[in-house]
PDB file of C-alpha atoms and ligand atoms in Angstrom:
ATOM      1  CA  MET A   1     -66.239  13.471 -58.957  1.00  0.00           C
ATOM      2  CA  HIS A   2     -69.268  13.907 -57.727  1.00  0.00           C
ATOM      3  CA  ILE A   3     -69.480  12.791 -54.534  1.00  0.00           C
ATOM      4  CA  ASN A   4     -66.431  13.849 -52.966  1.00  0.00           C
ATOM      5  CA  ASP A   5     -67.258  17.619 -54.206  1.00  0.00           C
ATOM      6  CA  ALA A   6     -70.756  16.985 -51.822  1.00  0.00           C
ATOM      7  CA  VAL A   7     -68.377  16.340 -49.382  1.00  0.00           C
ATOM      8  CA  PHE A   8     -66.352  19.091 -49.770  1.00  0.00           C
ATOM      9  CA  LEU A   9     -69.581  21.007 -50.160  1.00  0.00           C
ATOM     10  CA  GLU A  10     -71.398  20.133 -46.751  1.00  0.00           C
ATOM     11  CA  ASP A  11     -67.982  20.816 -44.717  1.00  0.00           C
ATOM     12  CA  LEU A  12     -68.264  24.439 -45.940  1.00  0.00           C
ATOM     13  CA  CYS A  13     -71.613  24.801 -44.859  1.00  0.00           C
ATOM     14  CA  PRO A  14     -74.386  23.489 -42.645  1.00  0.00           C
ATOM     15  CA  LYS A  15     -76.484  20.103 -44.191  1.00  0.00           C
ATOM     16  CA  PHE A  16     -78.989  22.278 -44.421  1.00  0.00           C
ATOM     17  CA  ARG A  17     -78.388  25.511 -45.893  1.00  0.00           C
ATOM     18  CA  PHE A  18     -75.807  23.366 -48.599  1.00  0.00           C
ATOM     19  CA  ARG A  19     -79.524  21.509 -49.407  1.00  0.00           C
ATOM     20  CA  GLN A  20     -80.790  24.954 -49.569  1.00  0.00           C
ATOM     21  CA  TRP A  21     -77.969  25.954 -52.043  1.00  0.00           C
ATOM     22  CA  ARG A  22     -77.607  22.739 -54.100  1.00  0.00           C
ATOM     23  CA  LYS A  23     -82.683  22.707 -54.579  1.00  0.00           C
ATOM     24  CA  SER A  24     -82.088  26.124 -55.851  1.00  0.00           C
ATOM     25  CA  ILE A  25     -79.293  25.569 -58.347  1.00  0.00           C
ATOM     26  CA  HIS A  26     -81.067  23.128 -59.488  1.00  0.00           C
ATOM     27  CA  LYS A  27     -84.371  25.301 -59.168  1.00  0.00           C
ATOM     28  CA  PHE A  28     -82.222  27.501 -61.843  1.00  0.00           C
ATOM     29  CA  THR A  29     -82.581  24.445 -65.080  1.00  0.00           C
ATOM     30  CA  GLY A  30     -85.393  23.512 -63.961  1.00  0.00           C
ATOM     31  CA  LYS A  31     -83.696  20.476 -63.141  1.00  0.00           C
ATOM     32  CA  SER A  32     -82.570  19.817 -66.345  1.00  0.00           C
ATOM     33  CA  CYS A  33     -78.515  18.805 -67.243  1.00  0.00           C
ATOM     34  CA  ILE A  34     -77.305  21.976 -67.953  1.00  0.00           C
ATOM     35  CA  TYR A  35     -74.964  20.044 -71.386  1.00  0.00           C
ATOM     36  CA  CYS A  36     -77.977  17.853 -72.891  1.00  0.00           C
ATOM     37  CA  GLY A  37     -81.312  19.106 -70.866  1.00  0.00           C
ATOM     38  CA  LYS A  38     -81.374  15.374 -69.704  1.00  0.00           C
ATOM     39  CA  PRO A  39     -82.923  14.704 -65.420  1.00  0.00           C
ATOM     40  CA  SER A  40     -80.296  16.822 -63.486  1.00  0.00           C
ATOM     41  CA  GLU A  41     -79.153  14.683 -60.678  1.00  0.00           C
ATOM     42  CA  SER A  42     -75.556  15.729 -59.652  1.00  0.00           C
ATOM     43  CA  ILE A  43     -73.969  18.832 -59.374  1.00  0.00           C
ATOM     44  CA  ASP A  44     -71.133  20.316 -61.243  1.00  0.00           C
ATOM     45  CA  HIS A  45     -68.512  22.621 -60.973  1.00  0.00           C
ATOM     46  CA  ILE A  46     -67.584  23.803 -64.654  1.00  0.00           C
ATOM     47  CA  LEU A  47     -63.990  25.224 -63.222  1.00  0.00           C
ATOM     48  CA  PRO A  48     -62.807  21.438 -61.528  1.00  0.00           C
ATOM     49  CA  ARG A  49     -61.885  22.427 -58.260  1.00  0.00           C
ATOM     50  CA  SER A  50     -58.771  20.421 -59.040  1.00  0.00           C
ATOM     51  CA  GLN A  51     -57.990  23.461 -61.279  1.00  0.00           C
ATOM     52  CA  GLY A  52     -59.264  26.101 -58.915  1.00  0.00           C
ATOM     53  CA  GLY A  53     -62.651  26.297 -59.446  1.00  0.00           C
ATOM     54  CA  LEU A  54     -64.704  27.353 -56.247  1.00  0.00           C
ATOM     55  CA  SER A  55     -68.062  25.372 -55.080  1.00  0.00           C
ATOM     56  CA  SER A  56     -69.606  28.617 -55.347  1.00  0.00           C
ATOM     57  CA  THR A  57     -72.817  29.242 -57.662  1.00  0.00           C
ATOM     58  CA  GLU A  58     -71.758  30.609 -59.986  1.00  0.00           C
ATOM     59  CA  ASN A  59     -68.668  27.683 -60.969  1.00  0.00           C
ATOM     60  CA  CYS A  60     -71.721  24.564 -60.020  1.00  0.00           C
ATOM     61  CA  VAL A  61     -74.338  23.670 -62.503  1.00  0.00           C
ATOM     62  CA  PRO A  62     -77.148  20.832 -62.246  1.00  0.00           C
ATOM     63  CA  ALA A  63     -75.782  17.413 -64.750  1.00  0.00           C
ATOM     64  CA  CYS A  64     -77.211  14.897 -64.990  1.00  0.00           C
ATOM     65  CA  LEU A  65     -74.396  11.572 -63.703  1.00  0.00           C
ATOM     66  CA  SER A  66     -73.080  10.488 -67.430  1.00  0.00           C
ATOM     67  CA  CYS A  67     -72.363  13.928 -68.346  1.00  0.00           C
ATOM     68  CA  ASN A  68     -70.445  14.726 -64.841  1.00  0.00           C
ATOM     69  CA  GLY A  69     -69.212  11.365 -64.840  1.00  0.00           C
ATOM     70  CA  ASP A  70     -67.856  11.816 -68.433  1.00  0.00           C
ATOM     71  CA  LYS A  71     -66.517  15.540 -67.782  1.00  0.00           C
ATOM     72  CA  SER A  72     -64.427  14.333 -64.729  1.00  0.00           C
ATOM     73  CA  ASP A  73     -61.439  16.926 -63.583  1.00  0.00           C
ATOM     74  CA  GLU A  74     -61.696  18.803 -67.627  1.00  0.00           C
ATOM     75  CA  ASN A  75     -62.975  22.400 -68.114  1.00  0.00           C
ATOM     76  CA  ALA A  76     -66.729  21.829 -68.588  1.00  0.00           C
ATOM     77  CA  LEU A  77     -65.858  24.220 -71.658  1.00  0.00           C
ATOM     78  CA  TYR A  78     -63.419  22.433 -73.493  1.00  0.00           C
ATOM     79  CA  TRP A  79     -65.903  19.008 -72.955  1.00  0.00           C
ATOM     80  CA  TYR A  80     -68.581  20.206 -74.083  1.00  0.00           C
ATOM     81  CA  ARG A  81     -67.134  21.387 -76.749  1.00  0.00           C
ATOM     82  CA  ARG A  82     -66.180  18.096 -78.238  1.00  0.00           C
ATOM     83  CA  GLN A  83     -70.561  16.217 -76.841  1.00  0.00           C
ATOM     84  CA  LYS A  84     -72.609  15.221 -79.841  1.00  0.00           C
ATOM     85  CA  PHE A  85     -74.918  17.154 -78.324  1.00  0.00           C
ATOM     86  CA  TYR A  86     -73.269  19.853 -77.927  1.00  0.00           C
ATOM     87  CA  ASP A  87     -75.103  22.901 -78.993  1.00  0.00           C
ATOM     88  CA  PRO A  88     -74.049  26.541 -79.085  1.00  0.00           C
ATOM     89  CA  ARG A  89     -76.531  28.199 -76.611  1.00  0.00           C
ATOM     90  CA  ARG A  90     -76.372  25.853 -73.936  1.00  0.00           C
ATOM     91  CA  ALA A  91     -72.349  27.127 -74.540  1.00  0.00           C
ATOM     92  CA  MET A  92     -73.664  30.739 -73.828  1.00  0.00           C
ATOM     93  CA  ALA A  93     -74.999  29.885 -71.198  1.00  0.00           C
ATOM     94  CA  ILE A  94     -72.550  28.263 -69.236  1.00  0.00           C
ATOM     95  CA  ARG A  95     -70.297  31.020 -70.067  1.00  0.00           C
ATOM     96  CA  ALA A  96     -72.529  33.451 -68.893  1.00  0.00           C
ATOM     97  CA  TRP A  97     -73.239  31.473 -65.405  1.00  0.00           C
ATOM     98  CA  LEU A  98     -69.830  31.199 -65.021  1.00  0.00           C
ATOM     99  CA  GLU A  99     -70.080  35.121 -65.422  1.00  0.00           C
ATOM    100  CA  GLY A 100     -72.376  35.409 -62.832  1.00  0.00           C
ATOM    101  CA  ASP A 101     -75.136  36.435 -65.250  1.00  0.00           C
ATOM    102  CA  LEU A 102     -77.974  33.923 -64.303  1.00  0.00           C
ATOM    103  CA  ARG A 103     -80.127  35.910 -65.985  1.00  0.00           C
ATOM    104  CA  LEU A 104     -79.260  34.924 -68.726  1.00  0.00           C
ATOM    105  CA  ALA A 105     -77.893  31.504 -68.898  1.00  0.00           C
ATOM    106  CA  ILE A 106     -81.571  31.256 -67.950  1.00  0.00           C
ATOM    107  CA  ARG A 107     -82.595  32.700 -70.842  1.00  0.00           C
ATOM    108  CA  LEU A 108     -80.351  31.682 -73.455  1.00  0.00           C
ATOM    109  CA  LEU A 109     -81.446  27.411 -71.692  1.00  0.00           C
ATOM    110  CA  GLN A 110     -84.761  28.124 -72.662  1.00  0.00           C
ATOM    111  CA  TRP A 111     -84.166  29.091 -75.997  1.00  0.00           C
ATOM    112  CA  ALA A 112     -81.710  25.630 -76.403  1.00  0.00           C
ATOM    113  CA  ASN A 113     -84.825  23.922 -74.614  1.00  0.00           C
ATOM    114  CA  PRO A 114     -88.331  25.152 -75.853  1.00  0.00           C
ATOM    115  CA  ASN A 115     -90.151  22.154 -73.832  1.00  0.00           C
ATOM    116  CA  PHE A 116     -87.917  23.991 -70.033  1.00  0.00           C
ATOM    117  CA  LYS A 117     -89.856  24.458 -67.322  1.00  0.00           C
ATOM    118  CA  LEU A 118     -88.789  26.205 -64.730  1.00  0.00           C
ATOM    119  CA  SER A 119     -92.286  26.583 -62.466  1.00  0.00           C
ATOM    120  CA  ASN A 120     -92.836  23.077 -60.106  1.00  0.00           C
ATOM    121  CA  LYS A 121     -96.359  23.496 -61.994  1.00  0.00           C
ATOM    122  CA  ASN A 122     -95.411  19.060 -62.479  1.00  0.00           C
ATOM    123  CA  TYR A 123     -95.885  19.107 -58.481  1.00  0.00           C
ATOM    124  CA  GLU A 124     -98.947  21.286 -57.820  1.00  0.00           C
ATOM    125  CA  LYS A 125    -101.068  18.633 -60.486  1.00  0.00           C
ATOM    126  CA  ASP A 126     -99.443  16.189 -58.636  1.00  0.00           C
ATOM    127  CA  GLU A 127    -101.233  17.435 -55.460  1.00  0.00           C
ATOM    128  CA  SER A 128    -104.520  18.743 -56.552  1.00  0.00           C
ATOM    129  CA  GLU A 129    -105.441  15.440 -58.184  1.00  0.00           C
ATOM    130  CA  TYR A 130    -103.786  13.474 -55.791  1.00  0.00           C
ATOM    131  CA  ARG A 131    -106.978  15.500 -53.341  1.00  0.00           C
ATOM    132  CA  ALA A 132    -109.547  14.997 -55.861  1.00  0.00           C
ATOM    133  CA  ALA A 133    -108.902  11.415 -55.963  1.00  0.00           C
TER     134      ALA A 133
HETATM  135 ZN1   ZN B   1     -75.710  15.958 -69.605  1.00  0.00          ZN
END
């Protein structure tokens, strides 16, 4: 499902911009799945394209492959409610994201996950260690 989405998105804009856009989406959540918090490996449409969902930032969230594949063509809000890892704060975050309030969405995700990281500090640390060695 997500592979088809990617092709569709690439048709819309030049490759570089598309890659930047994908990156920025993952950055919002610190590269974690908006549904379960695992590393995000794909972009998921909250409202599936088969139901008229757009490939806009408001409708596209970072998701792990497991959530993306399991959710398939369902509306994310309905699908998410049935999951074992359901967290009302994340559900609110998804709703806020869909409404275009990414600031609120990120604050809710931070609340749901205290280990949530926004910066690239891990990379910086790796680099300085590399230089020291
Ligand atoms: Zn997930």
